[in-house]
């Protein structure tokens, strides 16, 4: 395989091509891959609770099948809650990775005390399953409850402050639990500030896909 | 960070520079990294049981410290049993990854039924810890009990046949449990033969390190 094509499923509905391709751009900057970036319909605030997760799952599976028909060698569900992961695997025969389980898995391999930084006060299910007792804390920036609310000056500053709390709780790894954080460039800021390992979900999922493809 | 430097700890003592650099070459071929490749002393058959694991651990930690002094931005322990992982983390302040826990973690993120292919009939501890009930079988090529025995025509052919047994047991992912398998080029052969996801330990660890460094 020369240059793998990753089908990127965005769970935040948008008609803005710049926003749509934000995660694909990160992947192409870091890895020798091409991406096809598409979003599920009718979820302008993404996946941020049980109802939006449930609604997203069949749409994710349908979009995964479409991406594979259009040439994707693998599919990445770019959401920390992995909506539709099992459903997508059931309908395509290429590797499918969820950003949440990829992040949690790599955090487990990279340290023993994991701080979860996302948009909720509870870790998403893939993090609970993979990390269990290794989670030393879960924090969300104050005033942020949906991914779209991260993109304000308060959201960005609050995310950085939230990392302080996790380090104070003893974290040797910080696992992002929202792919919206990727677009803030926050991971390197936290590495520089605290000297801890930071696992970004988009990058984690991209590396997992490349490992799966032997690339 | 421009080009990260990965310190590669080989647990198979060798004076042959070609053998020593085998895993570093794989990493540099797949990822935009440089490597420094060194081996622990006095273990010509590597780590293949409890006594050789125990003997290796302090040597791995000492070598990790040396690699960081000499410029490594991260350290990779290139053995599926992760000898000396905790010991190395205790003495350096850069990310340290074990090839075993990296492989097991990525296998867990990439599927639900994992076949373990290594040099023993039991999964190494990092695989048991990360995968538990997800392991559908563990096989070793017939007649192979040490990594050095993989590099015979029988070892290579036996490794491929062993993958047949794991797929027959229902594996949707095959996780290699010996970094010696990397050098056989076996992963792509199994992907082509069975259409399953194959996780190679050297590549898995390399991707995990890059994710940790934000690269």
Coordinates of C-alpha atoms in Angstrom, one line a residue:
Chain A
X1 CA 0.0 0.0 0.0
X2 CA 1.5 3.3 -1.0
X3 CA -0.5 6.2 0.7
X4 CA -3.4 4.9 2.8
X5 CA -6.7 6.7 2.5
X6 CA -8.4 7.3 5.9
X7 CA -12.1 7.9 5.9
X8 CA -12.7 10.4 8.7
X9 CA -16.2 10.4 10.2
X10 CA -17.0 13.7 11.8
X11 CA -19.9 13.6 14.2
X12 CA -20.4 17.4 14.2
X13 CA -22.6 18.3 11.3
X14 CA -21.2 21.3 9.4
X15 CA -21.3 22.8 5.9
X16 CA -18.0 24.7 6.5
X17 CA -15.3 22.8 4.6
X18 CA -12.6 24.3 6.8
X19 CA -14.3 22.9 10.0
X20 CA -15.1 19.6 8.3
X21 CA -11.5 19.0 7.3
X22 CA -9.9 20.1 10.6
X23 CA -9.2 16.5 11.8
X24 CA -8.1 15.3 8.4
X25 CA -5.7 18.2 8.1
X26 CA -4.1 17.2 11.5
X27 CA -3.7 13.6 10.3
X28 CA -2.2 14.6 7.0
X29 CA 0.2 17.0 8.7
X30 CA 1.4 14.2 11.1
X31 CA 1.2 11.1 9.0
X32 CA 1.8 10.0 5.4
X33 CA -1.9 9.5 4.7
X34 CA -4.7 11.0 2.6
X35 CA -8.1 11.5 4.1
X36 CA -11.7 11.8 3.0
X37 CA -13.6 13.9 5.5
X38 CA -17.4 13.7 5.9
X39 CA -19.9 14.4 8.6
X40 CA -23.1 12.8 9.8
X41 CA -26.2 14.9 9.1
X42 CA -28.4 16.9 11.5
X43 CA -26.2 17.0 14.6
X44 CA -24.9 20.6 14.7
X45 CA -23.6 20.2 18.3
X46 CA -22.1 16.7 17.8
X47 CA -22.3 13.9 20.3
X48 CA -22.3 15.1 23.9
X49 CA -24.8 12.9 25.8
X50 CA -26.7 9.6 25.6
X51 CA -29.4 10.7 23.2
X52 CA -27.0 12.4 20.7
X53 CA -24.8 9.2 21.0
X54 CA -27.7 6.9 20.2
X55 CA -28.9 9.0 17.3
X56 CA -25.4 9.2 15.8
X57 CA -24.6 5.5 15.8
X58 CA -26.6 4.3 12.7
X59 CA -25.5 7.5 10.8
X60 CA -21.9 6.7 11.6
X61 CA -22.2 3.2 10.2
X62 CA -23.9 4.4 7.1
X63 CA -21.2 7.0 6.5
X64 CA -18.5 4.4 7.1
X65 CA -19.9 2.2 4.4
X66 CA -20.1 5.2 2.0
X67 CA -16.4 6.1 2.8
X68 CA -15.2 2.6 2.0
X69 CA -17.2 2.5 -1.2
X70 CA -15.4 5.8 -2.1
X71 CA -12.0 4.3 -1.5
X72 CA -11.2 4.5 2.2
X73 CA -8.7 1.8 3.4
X74 CA -9.7 2.4 7.0
X75 CA -12.3 4.4 8.9
X76 CA -11.8 6.6 11.9
X77 CA -14.7 7.8 14.0
X78 CA -13.5 11.1 15.2
X79 CA -15.3 11.3 18.5
X80 CA -14.1 10.3 22.0
X81 CA -17.4 8.4 22.7
X82 CA -16.9 6.1 19.7
X83 CA -20.5 6.3 18.5
X84 CA -21.4 3.6 16.1
X85 CA -18.1 1.7 16.4
X86 CA -19.6 -1.7 16.6
X87 CA -22.3 -0.8 14.0
X88 CA -19.6 0.4 11.5
X89 CA -17.5 -2.7 12.0
X90 CA -20.5 -4.8 11.2
X91 CA -20.9 -3.2 7.8
X92 CA -17.4 -2.7 6.4
X93 CA -14.4 -5.0 6.1
X94 CA -11.6 -2.5 6.6
X95 CA -10.2 -1.5 10.0
X96 CA -12.4 0.9 12.0
X97 CA -11.0 2.8 14.9
X98 CA -12.8 5.0 17.4
X99 CA -10.9 8.0 18.6
X100 CA -12.0 7.3 22.2
X101 CA -10.8 3.8 22.5
X102 CA -7.6 4.6 20.6
X103 CA -6.8 7.4 23.0
X104 CA -7.7 5.4 26.1
X105 CA -5.6 2.4 24.9
X106 CA -2.5 4.5 24.2
X107 CA -2.9 6.3 27.5
X108 CA -3.0 2.9 29.2
X109 CA 0.2 1.9 27.4
X110 CA 2.0 5.2 28.2
X111 CA 1.5 5.5 31.9
X112 CA -0.2 4.3 35.0
X113 CA -2.2 7.4 36.3
X114 CA -4.4 8.9 33.7
X115 CA -6.1 12.2 33.8
X116 CA -9.1 12.6 31.5
X117 CA -9.7 16.1 30.0
X118 CA -12.9 16.4 28.1
X119 CA -16.3 18.2 28.0
X120 CA -18.0 16.2 30.7
X121 CA -17.3 15.4 34.4
X122 CA -17.4 11.7 33.7
X123 CA -15.1 9.8 31.4
X124 CA -16.7 8.5 28.2
X125 CA -17.4 4.8 28.2
X126 CA -14.3 3.8 26.1
X127 CA -12.1 5.4 28.7
X128 CA -13.9 3.7 31.6
X129 CA -13.5 0.3 29.9
X130 CA -9.9 0.6 28.9
X131 CA -8.6 2.6 31.9
X132 CA -10.8 1.7 34.9
X133 CA -8.9 2.3 38.1
X134 CA -6.1 4.1 36.3
X135 CA -8.2 7.2 35.9
X136 CA -7.1 9.7 38.6
X137 CA -9.5 12.4 37.6
X138 CA -11.9 13.6 34.9
X139 CA -12.3 17.3 34.4
X140 CA -14.1 19.6 31.9
X141 CA -13.2 23.3 31.4
X142 CA -15.6 25.4 33.4
X143 CA -18.6 26.5 31.3
X144 CA -18.0 24.0 28.5
X145 CA -20.5 21.3 27.9
X146 CA -20.4 20.8 24.1
X147 CA -17.5 20.7 21.8
X148 CA -18.5 23.8 20.0
X149 CA -18.1 25.8 23.3
X150 CA -14.4 25.0 23.4
X151 CA -13.6 27.5 20.6
X152 CA -13.9 30.7 22.8
X153 CA -11.1 32.4 24.6
X154 CA -12.7 31.1 27.9
X155 CA -12.9 27.6 26.5
X156 CA -9.2 27.5 25.5
X157 CA -7.9 29.0 28.8
X158 CA -10.3 26.9 30.8
X159 CA -8.9 23.7 29.1
X160 CA -5.4 24.6 30.1
X161 CA -6.4 25.3 33.7
X162 CA -8.2 22.0 33.8
X163 CA -4.9 20.2 33.0
X164 CA -3.5 21.8 36.2
X165 CA -6.1 20.0 38.3
X166 CA -5.3 16.7 36.7
X167 CA -1.6 17.0 37.3
X168 CA -2.3 18.0 40.9
X169 CA -4.3 14.8 41.2
X170 CA -1.2 12.8 40.2
X171 CA -1.7 12.2 36.5
X172 CA 1.4 11.1 34.5
X173 CA -0.6 11.0 31.3
X174 CA -3.4 13.3 30.2
X175 CA -5.9 11.8 27.8
X176 CA -8.1 14.1 25.9
X177 CA -11.7 13.0 25.9
X178 CA -13.0 15.3 23.2
X179 CA -11.7 15.6 19.6
X180 CA -12.7 19.2 19.7
X181 CA -9.6 19.8 21.9
X182 CA -7.4 18.8 18.9
X183 CA -8.2 21.9 17.1
X184 CA -7.1 24.1 20.0
X185 CA -3.4 23.0 19.8
X186 CA -3.7 22.3 23.5
X187 CA -1.6 19.1 23.7
X188 CA 1.8 20.8 23.2
X189 CA 0.8 23.6 25.6
X190 CA 0.2 21.1 28.3
X191 CA 3.3 19.1 27.5
X192 CA 5.4 22.3 27.8
X193 CA 3.6 23.4 31.0
X194 CA 3.6 20.1 33.0
X195 CA 6.1 17.7 31.3
X196 CA 3.5 15.0 31.2
X197 CA 2.5 12.8 28.3
X198 CA -0.6 14.1 26.5
X199 CA -2.6 11.8 24.2
X200 CA -4.6 13.7 21.5
X201 CA -7.6 11.7 20.2
X202 CA -7.2 12.6 16.5
X203 CA -3.5 11.8 16.5
X204 CA -4.0 8.6 18.6
X205 CA -6.6 7.3 16.2
X206 CA -4.4 8.2 13.2
X207 CA -1.5 6.3 14.6
X208 CA -3.7 3.3 15.5
X209 CA -5.0 3.2 12.0
X210 CA -1.5 3.3 10.5
X211 CA -0.4 0.5 12.9
X212 CA -3.3 -1.6 11.8
X213 CA -2.5 -1.0 8.1
X214 CA 1.3 -1.7 8.7
X215 CA 2.1 1.8 7.5
Chain B
X1 CA 10.1 19.2 17.9
X2 CA 11.5 18.5 14.5
X3 CA 12.6 14.9 14.2
X4 CA 12.2 12.9 17.4
X5 CA 15.0 10.6 18.5
X6 CA 13.7 7.3 19.8
X7 CA 16.1 5.3 22.0
X8 CA 15.5 1.6 21.1
X9 CA 16.4 -0.9 23.8
X10 CA 17.0 -4.3 22.3
X11 CA 16.9 -7.1 24.8
X12 CA 18.8 -9.6 22.6
X13 CA 22.5 -9.1 23.1
X14 CA 24.3 -8.9 19.8
X15 CA 27.5 -7.4 18.3
X16 CA 26.1 -7.6 14.8
X17 CA 25.2 -4.0 13.9
X18 CA 22.7 -5.2 11.2
X19 CA 20.8 -7.2 13.8
X20 CA 21.1 -4.5 16.4
X21 CA 19.5 -1.9 14.2
X22 CA 16.8 -4.1 12.7
X23 CA 13.9 -2.5 14.8
X24 CA 15.3 1.0 14.4
X25 CA 15.3 0.5 10.7
X26 CA 11.7 -0.5 10.7
X27 CA 10.8 2.6 12.7
X28 CA 12.7 4.9 10.4
X29 CA 11.1 3.4 7.4
X30 CA 7.6 3.9 8.7
X31 CA 7.8 7.1 10.8
X32 CA 9.6 10.4 10.6
X33 CA 12.0 9.6 13.5
X34 CA 15.6 8.9 14.1
X35 CA 16.7 6.1 16.4
X36 CA 19.6 5.2 18.7
X37 CA 19.7 1.4 18.9
X38 CA 21.5 -0.4 21.8
X39 CA 21.2 -3.8 23.4
X40 CA 21.5 -5.0 27.0
X41 CA 24.5 -7.2 27.7
X42 CA 24.9 -10.9 28.2
X43 CA 21.4 -12.1 27.0
X44 CA 22.2 -13.7 23.6
X45 CA 18.8 -15.4 23.5
X46 CA 16.9 -12.4 24.7
X47 CA 14.0 -12.5 27.1
X48 CA 11.9 -15.7 26.8
X49 CA 11.0 -16.8 30.4
X50 CA 10.7 -15.5 33.9
X51 CA 14.5 -15.7 34.8
X52 CA 15.6 -13.9 31.6
X53 CA 12.9 -11.3 32.2
X54 CA 14.0 -10.7 35.8
X55 CA 17.6 -10.5 34.8
X56 CA 16.9 -8.0 32.0
X57 CA 14.9 -5.5 34.0
X58 CA 17.7 -3.5 35.7
X59 CA 19.8 -3.6 32.5
X60 CA 16.9 -2.1 30.6
X61 CA 16.5 0.7 33.1
X62 CA 20.3 1.4 33.0
X63 CA 20.3 1.5 29.2
X64 CA 17.2 3.7 29.1
X65 CA 19.0 6.3 31.3
X66 CA 22.0 6.1 29.0
X67 CA 19.9 6.6 25.9
X68 CA 18.3 9.7 27.3
X69 CA 21.7 11.1 28.4
X70 CA 22.7 10.6 24.7
X71 CA 19.7 12.5 23.3
X72 CA 16.7 10.2 23.1
X73 CA 13.4 12.1 23.3
X74 CA 11.6 8.8 24.2
X75 CA 12.5 5.2 24.9
X76 CA 11.1 2.1 23.4
X77 CA 11.6 -1.3 25.1
X78 CA 11.6 -3.6 22.0
X79 CA 10.3 -6.7 23.7
X80 CA 6.7 -8.0 24.0
X81 CA 7.2 -8.8 27.7
X82 CA 8.0 -5.2 28.6
X83 CA 11.0 -6.1 30.8
X84 CA 12.1 -3.2 33.0
X85 CA 9.2 -0.9 31.9
X86 CA 8.4 0.4 35.4
X87 CA 12.1 0.4 36.3
X88 CA 13.0 2.6 33.3
X89 CA 10.1 5.0 33.9
X90 CA 11.5 5.5 37.4
X91 CA 14.8 6.7 36.2
X92 CA 14.0 8.9 33.1
X93 CA 11.7 11.8 32.5
X94 CA 10.8 11.1 28.9
X95 CA 8.0 8.8 27.6
X96 CA 8.9 5.1 27.9
X97 CA 6.9 2.6 26.0
X98 CA 6.9 -1.2 26.1
X99 CA 6.4 -3.0 22.8
X100 CA 4.1 -5.5 24.5
X101 CA 1.7 -3.1 26.2
X102 CA 1.6 -0.9 23.1
X103 CA 0.7 -3.9 20.9
X104 CA -1.9 -5.2 23.4
X105 CA -3.4 -1.7 23.8
X106 CA -3.7 -1.1 20.0
X107 CA -5.1 -4.6 19.5
X108 CA -7.8 -3.9 22.1
X109 CA -8.7 -0.7 20.3
X110 CA -8.8 -2.4 16.9
X111 CA -11.0 -5.3 17.5
X112 CA -12.8 -7.5 20.0
X113 CA -11.4 -11.0 19.5
X114 CA -7.6 -11.0 19.6
X115 CA -5.3 -13.9 18.6
X116 CA -1.9 -13.7 20.2
X117 CA 1.0 -15.0 18.0
X118 CA 4.3 -15.3 19.8
X119 CA 7.0 -17.7 21.0
X120 CA 5.1 -19.1 24.0
X121 CA 1.8 -20.9 24.4
X122 CA 0.8 -18.3 27.0
X123 CA 0.3 -14.6 26.4
X124 CA 3.0 -12.3 27.9
X125 CA 1.7 -10.4 31.0
X126 CA 1.1 -7.1 29.2
X127 CA -1.3 -8.9 26.9
X128 CA -3.2 -10.7 29.7
X129 CA -3.5 -7.4 31.5
X130 CA -4.8 -5.3 28.6
X131 CA -6.8 -7.9 26.7
X132 CA -8.1 -10.4 29.3
X133 CA -11.1 -12.2 28.0
X134 CA -10.6 -10.7 24.5
X135 CA -7.9 -13.2 23.9
X136 CA -9.3 -16.0 21.7
X137 CA -6.1 -18.0 21.5
X138 CA -2.4 -17.9 21.9
X139 CA -0.1 -19.9 19.6
X140 CA 3.6 -20.3 18.9
X141 CA 5.1 -21.7 15.7
X142 CA 5.9 -25.3 16.3
X143 CA 9.5 -25.8 17.3
X144 CA 10.1 -22.2 18.2
X145 CA 10.7 -21.3 21.9
X146 CA 13.2 -18.4 21.6
X147 CA 13.1 -15.4 19.3
X148 CA 16.4 -16.5 17.6
X149 CA 14.6 -19.7 16.4
X150 CA 12.2 -17.7 14.2
X151 CA 14.8 -17.0 11.7
X152 CA 14.8 -20.4 10.0
X153 CA 12.6 -21.5 7.0
X154 CA 10.7 -23.6 9.5
X155 CA 10.2 -20.7 11.9
X156 CA 8.9 -18.4 9.2
X157 CA 6.5 -21.0 7.7
X158 CA 5.4 -22.1 11.1
X159 CA 4.5 -18.5 12.1
X160 CA 2.3 -18.2 9.1
X161 CA 0.6 -21.5 9.8
X162 CA 0.1 -20.4 13.4
X163 CA -2.0 -17.5 12.2
X164 CA -4.4 -19.9 10.5
X165 CA -5.2 -21.4 13.9
X166 CA -5.9 -18.0 15.4
X167 CA -8.2 -17.0 12.6
X168 CA -10.0 -20.4 12.9
X169 CA -10.5 -19.6 16.6
X170 CA -12.3 -16.4 15.6
X171 CA -9.7 -13.7 15.8
X172 CA -10.5 -10.4 14.1
X173 CA -7.1 -9.0 15.2
X174 CA -3.8 -10.8 15.5
X175 CA -1.3 -9.3 17.9
X176 CA 2.3 -10.3 17.6
X177 CA 3.8 -11.2 21.0
X178 CA 7.4 -11.3 20.0
X179 CA 9.3 -8.5 18.3
X180 CA 11.4 -11.1 16.5
X181 CA 8.4 -11.6 14.3
X182 CA 8.8 -8.0 13.0
X183 CA 12.0 -8.9 11.1
X184 CA 10.2 -11.7 9.2
X185 CA 7.9 -9.4 7.3
X186 CA 5.1 -11.6 8.5
X187 CA 2.4 -9.0 9.3
X188 CA 1.6 -8.1 5.7
X189 CA 1.6 -11.8 4.7
X190 CA -1.1 -12.5 7.3
X191 CA -3.1 -9.5 6.3
X192 CA -3.1 -10.7 2.7
X193 CA -3.9 -14.3 3.6
X194 CA -6.7 -13.7 6.1
X195 CA -7.9 -10.1 5.8
X196 CA -7.6 -9.5 9.5
X197 CA -5.9 -6.6 11.3
X198 CA -2.4 -7.5 12.4
X199 CA -0.5 -5.5 15.0
X200 CA 3.2 -5.6 14.9
X201 CA 5.0 -4.7 18.2
X202 CA 7.8 -2.6 16.8
X203 CA 5.4 -0.5 14.6
X204 CA 2.8 -0.4 17.4
X205 CA 5.4 0.9 19.9
X206 CA 6.7 3.4 17.3
X207 CA 3.3 4.8 16.7
X208 CA 2.6 5.0 20.4
X209 CA 5.8 7.0 21.0
X210 CA 4.9 9.4 18.2
X211 CA 1.4 9.9 19.6
X212 CA 3.0 10.6 23.0
X213 CA 5.3 13.2 21.5
X214 CA 2.6 14.8 19.4
X215 CA 4.4 13.9 16.3

